[in-house]
Amino acid sequence: MRNVSHLLAKDILIGFILFAVVPQLMAAEDFAELEADPVGMNWNLSEEYDMVFLTISGPNYFEAEYTFEHGERVGIHLYDERGNLLEDGVYTYQMTAYRLESSRIFDILARVRENQSPEEMRLALRTFGDPTSVQVQTGTFAIQGRVPLVPHEDETTDQDELERALVYTDDIIVMGSECVGVDCEQNESFSFDTIRLKENNLRIHFQDTSSNTVYPTVDWRIVANDSNPHGNALFAIENADSNVRIMTLRANAGENSLYVDDQGEVGLGTSNPQEMLHLMDGNSPSVRLDQDGSSGFTAQSWDLGGNETNFFIRDVTNSEQLPFRIRAGAGQNALYINTDNRIGFGLANPESYLHVKPAGAYNDMLRLETAGFPQVIYERNDANTPFTWISGMDNDRAWVIRPDDNSNNVFFKVDTQGDVTLYDDLTIDSLIANNTVFANNVSSPNATFSNTLTAQTITATTINYTNLVQNSPRGLARQVDTGVLLDGMENLDFYTYGTENGVVFAPNALAFNRLLGGLSANESKGGISIGNLATAAMAGVKELVQQLAARDEDIATLQDHAAHLEKRLIALEARLSECECVKNSSKKAGEPADATMEMGDR
């Protein structure tokens, strides 16, 4: 007997010989009976064979191969080559027996026999052999308490006494179904199942034994159902190293809860996904974004969903408010954000940062609505010359324009009655107003019109104008110079006329009408309009009042001038009186009269 231990299980295998060399393989009943003695295991062959190979595997990766020639007893000792007793446990063996009829094979085997290598023996058989028959027998035996045990017929080693494990050093092919688990039955009915796991705790464990740090070594586990009482019915995949459950499928999940089609498109609730991710549900399919606070940030949840009414974003945390909605049926490009961040409403090529273009003809293009006072802010954020304008509703509900500065002064105002107030200088080319224009800023009370101002009433401190025209419901009005009118009335002659209604006192109709510059329907027949006559009288009175006021100012000026002259006269008289006193004093002192006169002259 030649013993070669601890050879690699994947080395030139017996299975290769059986399928690649042997034309016929006899898989009949066992041809050797296994028996144990105090020091080892023996196989009693029912027939003689020319060559026998024995492969044994056991606990802690134990592997050994033995070669037996014709006439040698087939058996092993319980001690290895170093004299160490084999460990307790279950051992698996495979024995292959050959009958050889070619003298050529015996000659070749004799040449390699001196090397005492089962590998070379098998290689010789594989290369030059021509075996007419081969028999293979597999089985198990056990060692417990240093005592070899052989299972009885129809009996396997008890798991409570020994490890219940079979170790194969070759590939295993099961041509049928396989049941694994303590609850598998003798006549298991597999139906269409190929592999069945059957017991009360079902797990499949993937243990990676890689030792090199460049290779991944994470172990994985497939779990079917929780093991704890009242646990969940589920199918899960776990990271066995960290004991983290990465994926879970609950038992009551609906059909097509997760479906991946041939294009890699994922369906949730559908077996016919139309996009890379397709969600289907009978009522408002949604996606939840849930920040749980585990990273130190405030918990917040959002939903993105859609139904027959709208697409929406829901703030779940804050009373499930809907801050964003798109109604079903919204038009093309209802909201469009271009690559330059310009926003279009109703168009895909916005020409400003906010461009609104409805499909039809609408008037209400923009509406600002609030319980306060809505305003629009126009801000230039340049670092050197920043400025901000505010326009909108003021506290008194008037529409105003003002700068956003510390003064908070209003420059322009339109109140709820329609009156317009300008609080500063006004310079315009043309202004047409049907009601009232006010320009009454105290610091700069000027309203300058370079062309034409047309209005019924203008109230201002100072008005500089090129052409001021009063408009009335009767048509375009021409301003009348009341001074010229009064001068013309001074030259009018007045007459008495006898009419059917009595005597009428009036000016000459032709001269009066020429004075006004036009004729009414009645005046064209030689008459005088009573309204025009009354208006002319009013204009004359106005002009007289203005002239009287002007003369009063002149009189006041003359009175002031006379008073000033009177004061100067009094002062002069006082001066002369002083001079007279000096003259009299000189005479009393005996001074010549000539000297006195000289002083008076000076």
PDB file of C-alpha atoms in Angstrom, residues 110-311:
ATOM      1  CA  ALA A 110       5.412  -1.430 -13.662  1.00  0.00           C
ATOM      2  CA  ARG A 111       7.578   1.396 -15.011  1.00  0.00           C
ATOM      3  CA  VAL A 112       5.843   4.086 -12.903  1.00  0.00           C
ATOM      4  CA  ARG A 113       5.342   1.900  -9.851  1.00  0.00           C
ATOM      5  CA  GLU A 114       8.675   2.834  -8.352  1.00  0.00           C
ATOM      6  CA  ASN A 115       7.588   6.502  -8.074  1.00  0.00           C
ATOM      7  CA  GLN A 116       4.805   5.483  -5.656  1.00  0.00           C
ATOM      8  CA  SER A 117       2.568   8.291  -6.934  1.00  0.00           C
ATOM      9  CA  PRO A 118      -1.170   7.772  -7.421  1.00  0.00           C
ATOM     10  CA  GLU A 119      -1.181  10.774  -9.724  1.00  0.00           C
ATOM     11  CA  GLU A 120       1.265   9.154 -12.124  1.00  0.00           C
ATOM     12  CA  MET A 121      -0.618   5.868 -11.893  1.00  0.00           C
ATOM     13  CA  ARG A 122      -3.857   7.596 -12.883  1.00  0.00           C
ATOM     14  CA  LEU A 123      -2.087   9.516 -15.600  1.00  0.00           C
ATOM     15  CA  ALA A 124      -0.741   6.281 -17.022  1.00  0.00           C
ATOM     16  CA  LEU A 125      -4.175   4.686 -16.962  1.00  0.00           C
ATOM     17  CA  ARG A 126      -5.714   7.768 -18.559  1.00  0.00           C
ATOM     18  CA  THR A 127      -3.084   7.944 -21.284  1.00  0.00           C
ATOM     19  CA  PHE A 128      -2.345   4.319 -22.149  1.00  0.00           C
ATOM     20  CA  GLY A 129      -5.016   2.338 -20.385  1.00  0.00           C
ATOM     21  CA  ASP A 130      -7.744   0.288 -21.902  1.00  0.00           C
ATOM     22  CA  PRO A 131      -9.810  -0.899 -18.951  1.00  0.00           C
ATOM     23  CA  THR A 132     -12.674  -3.164 -19.788  1.00  0.00           C
ATOM     24  CA  SER A 133     -14.573  -2.453 -16.587  1.00  0.00           C
ATOM     25  CA  VAL A 134     -14.518  -0.031 -13.677  1.00  0.00           C
ATOM     26  CA  GLN A 135     -16.589  -0.060 -10.475  1.00  0.00           C
ATOM     27  CA  VAL A 136     -17.112   2.863  -8.102  1.00  0.00           C
ATOM     28  CA  GLN A 137     -18.398   2.757  -4.530  1.00  0.00           C
ATOM     29  CA  THR A 138     -19.001   5.716  -2.175  1.00  0.00           C
ATOM     30  CA  GLY A 139     -19.965   5.839   1.457  1.00  0.00           C
ATOM     31  CA  THR A 140     -19.266   7.233   4.906  1.00  0.00           C
ATOM     32  CA  PHE A 141     -17.826   6.157   8.205  1.00  0.00           C
ATOM     33  CA  ALA A 142     -17.297   7.958  11.480  1.00  0.00           C
ATOM     34  CA  ILE A 143     -14.805   8.235  14.303  1.00  0.00           C
ATOM     35  CA  GLN A 144     -16.113   8.975  17.766  1.00  0.00           C
ATOM     36  CA  GLY A 145     -13.961   8.926  20.877  1.00  0.00           C
ATOM     37  CA  ARG A 146     -11.117   7.425  18.828  1.00  0.00           C
ATOM     38  CA  VAL A 147     -13.375   4.531  17.883  1.00  0.00           C
ATOM     39  CA  PRO A 148     -14.258   3.882  14.208  1.00  0.00           C
ATOM     40  CA  LEU A 149     -17.956   3.428  13.527  1.00  0.00           C
ATOM     41  CA  VAL A 150     -19.655   1.961  10.477  1.00  0.00           C
ATOM     42  CA  PRO A 151     -23.330   2.886   9.842  1.00  0.00           C
ATOM     43  CA  HIS A 152     -25.774  -0.009   9.849  1.00  0.00           C
ATOM     44  CA  GLU A 153     -27.798  -0.756   6.762  1.00  0.00           C
ATOM     45  CA  ASP A 154     -30.375   2.008   6.013  1.00  0.00           C
ATOM     46  CA  GLU A 155     -28.888   4.111   8.840  1.00  0.00           C
ATOM     47  CA  THR A 156     -26.978   7.369   8.890  1.00  0.00           C
ATOM     48  CA  THR A 157     -24.807   8.750  11.653  1.00  0.00           C
ATOM     49  CA  ASP A 158     -26.847  10.548  14.340  1.00  0.00           C
ATOM     50  CA  GLN A 159     -26.282  14.327  14.344  1.00  0.00           C
ATOM     51  CA  ASP A 160     -26.457  14.443  18.136  1.00  0.00           C
ATOM     52  CA  GLU A 161     -23.442  12.108  18.301  1.00  0.00           C
ATOM     53  CA  LEU A 162     -21.422  13.341  15.343  1.00  0.00           C
ATOM     54  CA  GLU A 163     -21.335  16.182  12.915  1.00  0.00           C
ATOM     55  CA  ARG A 164     -23.820  15.459  10.228  1.00  0.00           C
ATOM     56  CA  ALA A 165     -21.722  16.497   7.234  1.00  0.00           C
ATOM     57  CA  LEU A 166     -20.553  14.943   4.046  1.00  0.00           C
ATOM     58  CA  VAL A 167     -17.435  16.302   2.409  1.00  0.00           C
ATOM     59  CA  TYR A 168     -16.904  15.767  -1.299  1.00  0.00           C
ATOM     60  CA  THR A 169     -13.616  16.571  -2.941  1.00  0.00           C
ATOM     61  CA  ASP A 170     -15.105  16.426  -6.408  1.00  0.00           C
ATOM     62  CA  ASP A 171     -17.995  18.023  -8.274  1.00  0.00           C
ATOM     63  CA  ILE A 172     -21.441  16.758  -7.309  1.00  0.00           C
ATOM     64  CA  ILE A 173     -24.138  16.286  -9.908  1.00  0.00           C
ATOM     65  CA  VAL A 174     -27.676  15.525  -8.757  1.00  0.00           C
ATOM     66  CA  MET A 175     -29.822  14.331 -11.611  1.00  0.00           C
ATOM     67  CA  GLY A 176     -33.122  15.108  -9.955  1.00  0.00           C
ATOM     68  CA  SER A 177     -34.417  17.327  -7.190  1.00  0.00           C
ATOM     69  CA  GLU A 178     -32.716  17.960  -3.882  1.00  0.00           C
ATOM     70  CA  CYS A 179     -34.208  18.537  -0.443  1.00  0.00           C
ATOM     71  CA  VAL A 180     -32.086  20.061   2.319  1.00  0.00           C
ATOM     72  CA  GLY A 181     -33.253  20.428   5.905  1.00  0.00           C
ATOM     73  CA  VAL A 182     -34.154  18.439   8.968  1.00  0.00           C
ATOM     74  CA  ASP A 183     -37.776  18.086   7.889  1.00  0.00           C
ATOM     75  CA  CYS A 184     -37.118  16.481   4.501  1.00  0.00           C
ATOM     76  CA  GLU A 185     -39.046  13.226   4.103  1.00  0.00           C
ATOM     77  CA  GLN A 186     -37.959   9.863   2.715  1.00  0.00           C
ATOM     78  CA  ASN A 187     -40.332  10.141  -0.237  1.00  0.00           C
ATOM     79  CA  GLU A 188     -40.347  13.901  -0.688  1.00  0.00           C
ATOM     80  CA  SER A 189     -42.721  15.128  -3.395  1.00  0.00           C
ATOM     81  CA  PHE A 190     -40.867  17.877  -5.266  1.00  0.00           C
ATOM     82  CA  SER A 191     -43.421  18.803  -7.904  1.00  0.00           C
ATOM     83  CA  PHE A 192     -41.451  21.188 -10.134  1.00  0.00           C
ATOM     84  CA  ASP A 193     -38.993  22.210  -7.402  1.00  0.00           C
ATOM     85  CA  THR A 194     -35.350  21.497  -8.177  1.00  0.00           C
ATOM     86  CA  ILE A 195     -33.952  22.518  -4.780  1.00  0.00           C
ATOM     87  CA  ARG A 196     -36.048  22.608  -1.631  1.00  0.00           C
ATOM     88  CA  LEU A 197     -35.041  23.887   1.813  1.00  0.00           C
ATOM     89  CA  LYS A 198     -37.286  22.370   4.447  1.00  0.00           C
ATOM     90  CA  GLU A 199     -37.167  23.118   8.159  1.00  0.00           C
ATOM     91  CA  ASN A 200     -38.395  25.733  10.640  1.00  0.00           C
ATOM     92  CA  ASN A 201     -35.463  28.151  10.199  1.00  0.00           C
ATOM     93  CA  LEU A 202     -34.459  28.659   6.595  1.00  0.00           C
ATOM     94  CA  ARG A 203     -31.213  30.409   5.707  1.00  0.00           C
ATOM     95  CA  ILE A 204     -28.677  30.338   2.888  1.00  0.00           C
ATOM     96  CA  HIS A 205     -25.285  31.673   3.882  1.00  0.00           C
ATOM     97  CA  PHE A 206     -22.535  32.864   1.524  1.00  0.00           C
ATOM     98  CA  GLN A 207     -19.229  32.886   3.399  1.00  0.00           C
ATOM     99  CA  ASP A 208     -16.289  34.417   1.547  1.00  0.00           C
ATOM    100  CA  THR A 209     -12.968  32.994   2.776  1.00  0.00           C
ATOM    101  CA  SER A 210     -10.754  35.363   0.793  1.00  0.00           C
ATOM    102  CA  SER A 211      -7.681  36.284   2.814  1.00  0.00           C
ATOM    103  CA  ASN A 212      -6.010  38.761   0.478  1.00  0.00           C
ATOM    104  CA  THR A 213      -6.998  42.327   1.334  1.00  0.00           C
ATOM    105  CA  VAL A 214      -7.499  43.239  -2.327  1.00  0.00           C
ATOM    106  CA  TYR A 215     -10.513  40.914  -2.607  1.00  0.00           C
ATOM    107  CA  PRO A 216     -13.934  41.543  -1.068  1.00  0.00           C
ATOM    108  CA  THR A 217     -14.722  39.313   1.913  1.00  0.00           C
ATOM    109  CA  VAL A 218     -18.248  40.307   2.937  1.00  0.00           C
ATOM    110  CA  ASP A 219     -20.524  37.385   3.826  1.00  0.00           C
ATOM    111  CA  TRP A 220     -24.162  37.364   2.710  1.00  0.00           C
ATOM    112  CA  ARG A 221     -27.285  35.570   3.843  1.00  0.00           C
ATOM    113  CA  ILE A 222     -30.685  34.870   2.322  1.00  0.00           C
ATOM    114  CA  VAL A 223     -33.428  34.671   4.950  1.00  0.00           C
ATOM    115  CA  ALA A 224     -36.923  33.243   4.629  1.00  0.00           C
ATOM    116  CA  ASN A 225     -39.205  34.471   7.450  1.00  0.00           C
ATOM    117  CA  ASP A 226     -38.271  35.853  10.846  1.00  0.00           C
ATOM    118  CA  SER A 227     -37.185  33.361  13.512  1.00  0.00           C
ATOM    119  CA  ASN A 228     -38.659  35.220  16.475  1.00  0.00           C
ATOM    120  CA  PRO A 229     -42.241  34.594  17.687  1.00  0.00           C
ATOM    121  CA  HIS A 230     -44.883  36.715  15.933  1.00  0.00           C
ATOM    122  CA  GLY A 231     -42.253  37.758  13.420  1.00  0.00           C
ATOM    123  CA  ASN A 232     -42.865  38.740   9.833  1.00  0.00           C
ATOM    124  CA  ALA A 233     -43.338  36.440   6.878  1.00  0.00           C
ATOM    125  CA  LEU A 234     -40.722  37.708   4.457  1.00  0.00           C
ATOM    126  CA  PHE A 235     -37.886  37.044   2.066  1.00  0.00           C
ATOM    127  CA  ALA A 236     -34.749  39.070   2.790  1.00  0.00           C
ATOM    128  CA  ILE A 237     -31.117  39.546   1.848  1.00  0.00           C
ATOM    129  CA  GLU A 238     -28.735  40.409   4.684  1.00  0.00           C
ATOM    130  CA  ASN A 239     -25.158  41.550   5.045  1.00  0.00           C
ATOM    131  CA  ALA A 240     -24.094  38.714   7.327  1.00  0.00           C
ATOM    132  CA  ASP A 241     -21.006  40.575   8.569  1.00  0.00           C
ATOM    133  CA  SER A 242     -22.906  43.641   9.784  1.00  0.00           C
ATOM    134  CA  ASN A 243     -26.239  41.840  10.249  1.00  0.00           C
ATOM    135  CA  VAL A 244     -27.921  44.575   8.197  1.00  0.00           C
ATOM    136  CA  ARG A 245     -31.032  43.589   6.277  1.00  0.00           C
ATOM    137  CA  ILE A 246     -30.648  45.292   2.897  1.00  0.00           C
ATOM    138  CA  MET A 247     -33.684  44.028   0.992  1.00  0.00           C
ATOM    139  CA  THR A 248     -37.002  42.694   2.280  1.00  0.00           C
ATOM    140  CA  LEU A 249     -40.031  41.303   0.441  1.00  0.00           C
ATOM    141  CA  ARG A 250     -43.116  40.892   2.648  1.00  0.00           C
ATOM    142  CA  ALA A 251     -45.440  37.950   2.115  1.00  0.00           C
ATOM    143  CA  ASN A 252     -48.539  40.013   1.303  1.00  0.00           C
ATOM    144  CA  ALA A 253     -46.858  42.184  -1.311  1.00  0.00           C
ATOM    145  CA  GLY A 254     -49.046  42.474  -4.392  1.00  0.00           C
ATOM    146  CA  GLU A 255     -48.445  40.998  -7.805  1.00  0.00           C
ATOM    147  CA  ASN A 256     -45.646  42.677  -9.753  1.00  0.00           C
ATOM    148  CA  SER A 257     -44.598  44.686  -6.719  1.00  0.00           C
ATOM    149  CA  LEU A 258     -41.152  44.728  -8.323  1.00  0.00           C
ATOM    150  CA  TYR A 259     -40.693  43.915 -12.007  1.00  0.00           C
ATOM    151  CA  VAL A 260     -37.645  44.424 -14.255  1.00  0.00           C
ATOM    152  CA  ASP A 261     -38.252  43.930 -17.971  1.00  0.00           C
ATOM    153  CA  ASP A 262     -35.831  42.979 -20.743  1.00  0.00           C
ATOM    154  CA  GLN A 263     -34.733  46.604 -21.235  1.00  0.00           C
ATOM    155  CA  GLY A 264     -33.910  47.049 -17.561  1.00  0.00           C
ATOM    156  CA  GLU A 265     -36.991  49.181 -16.969  1.00  0.00           C
ATOM    157  CA  VAL A 266     -38.345  48.787 -13.460  1.00  0.00           C
ATOM    158  CA  GLY A 267     -42.035  48.452 -12.742  1.00  0.00           C
ATOM    159  CA  LEU A 268     -43.539  48.941  -9.296  1.00  0.00           C
ATOM    160  CA  GLY A 269     -47.023  47.490  -9.439  1.00  0.00           C
ATOM    161  CA  THR A 270     -46.866  46.734 -13.169  1.00  0.00           C
ATOM    162  CA  SER A 271     -45.375  44.032 -15.386  1.00  0.00           C
ATOM    163  CA  ASN A 272     -45.228  46.388 -18.356  1.00  0.00           C
ATOM    164  CA  PRO A 273     -43.002  49.320 -17.369  1.00  0.00           C
ATOM    165  CA  GLN A 274     -42.895  52.081 -19.986  1.00  0.00           C
ATOM    166  CA  GLU A 275     -40.015  54.089 -18.499  1.00  0.00           C
ATOM    167  CA  MET A 276     -36.878  53.375 -16.487  1.00  0.00           C
ATOM    168  CA  LEU A 277     -39.063  53.597 -13.355  1.00  0.00           C
ATOM    169  CA  HIS A 278     -42.801  53.050 -13.702  1.00  0.00           C
ATOM    170  CA  LEU A 279     -45.122  53.318 -10.684  1.00  0.00           C
ATOM    171  CA  MET A 280     -48.688  52.039 -10.969  1.00  0.00           C
ATOM    172  CA  ASP A 281     -51.439  52.228  -8.373  1.00  0.00           C
ATOM    173  CA  GLY A 282     -55.193  52.627  -8.345  1.00  0.00           C
ATOM    174  CA  ASN A 283     -55.159  55.889  -6.369  1.00  0.00           C
ATOM    175  CA  SER A 284     -52.549  58.663  -6.549  1.00  0.00           C
ATOM    176  CA  PRO A 285     -49.249  56.797  -7.068  1.00  0.00           C
ATOM    177  CA  SER A 286     -46.625  58.734  -5.126  1.00  0.00           C
ATOM    178  CA  VAL A 287     -42.982  58.820  -4.097  1.00  0.00           C
ATOM    179  CA  ARG A 288     -42.011  59.857  -0.559  1.00  0.00           C
ATOM    180  CA  LEU A 289     -38.780  61.682   0.315  1.00  0.00           C
ATOM    181  CA  ASP A 290     -38.286  61.186   4.056  1.00  0.00           C
ATOM    182  CA  GLN A 291     -35.491  62.814   6.070  1.00  0.00           C
ATOM    183  CA  ASP A 292     -35.631  60.961   9.386  1.00  0.00           C
ATOM    184  CA  GLY A 293     -33.272  63.122  11.459  1.00  0.00           C
ATOM    185  CA  SER A 294     -30.654  60.376  11.840  1.00  0.00           C
ATOM    186  CA  SER A 295     -27.922  62.653  10.436  1.00  0.00           C
ATOM    187  CA  GLY A 296     -28.671  65.507  12.802  1.00  0.00           C
ATOM    188  CA  PHE A 297     -30.947  67.482  10.499  1.00  0.00           C
ATOM    189  CA  THR A 298     -34.587  68.269  11.250  1.00  0.00           C
ATOM    190  CA  ALA A 299     -36.960  65.532  10.138  1.00  0.00           C
ATOM    191  CA  GLN A 300     -38.962  66.419   7.024  1.00  0.00           C
ATOM    192  CA  SER A 301     -41.093  64.428   4.602  1.00  0.00           C
ATOM    193  CA  TRP A 302     -42.212  65.274   1.058  1.00  0.00           C
ATOM    194  CA  ASP A 303     -44.462  63.420  -1.379  1.00  0.00           C
ATOM    195  CA  LEU A 304     -44.398  63.606  -5.163  1.00  0.00           C
ATOM    196  CA  GLY A 305     -47.579  62.216  -6.636  1.00  0.00           C
ATOM    197  CA  GLY A 306     -50.176  62.438  -9.333  1.00  0.00           C
ATOM    198  CA  ASN A 307     -53.789  61.550 -10.046  1.00  0.00           C
ATOM    199  CA  GLU A 308     -56.633  62.448 -12.392  1.00  0.00           C
ATOM    200  CA  THR A 309     -56.727  65.990 -10.983  1.00  0.00           C
ATOM    201  CA  ASN A 310     -53.136  67.139 -10.718  1.00  0.00           C
ATOM    202  CA  PHE A 311     -49.454  66.445 -10.236  1.00  0.00           C
TER     203      PHE A 311
END
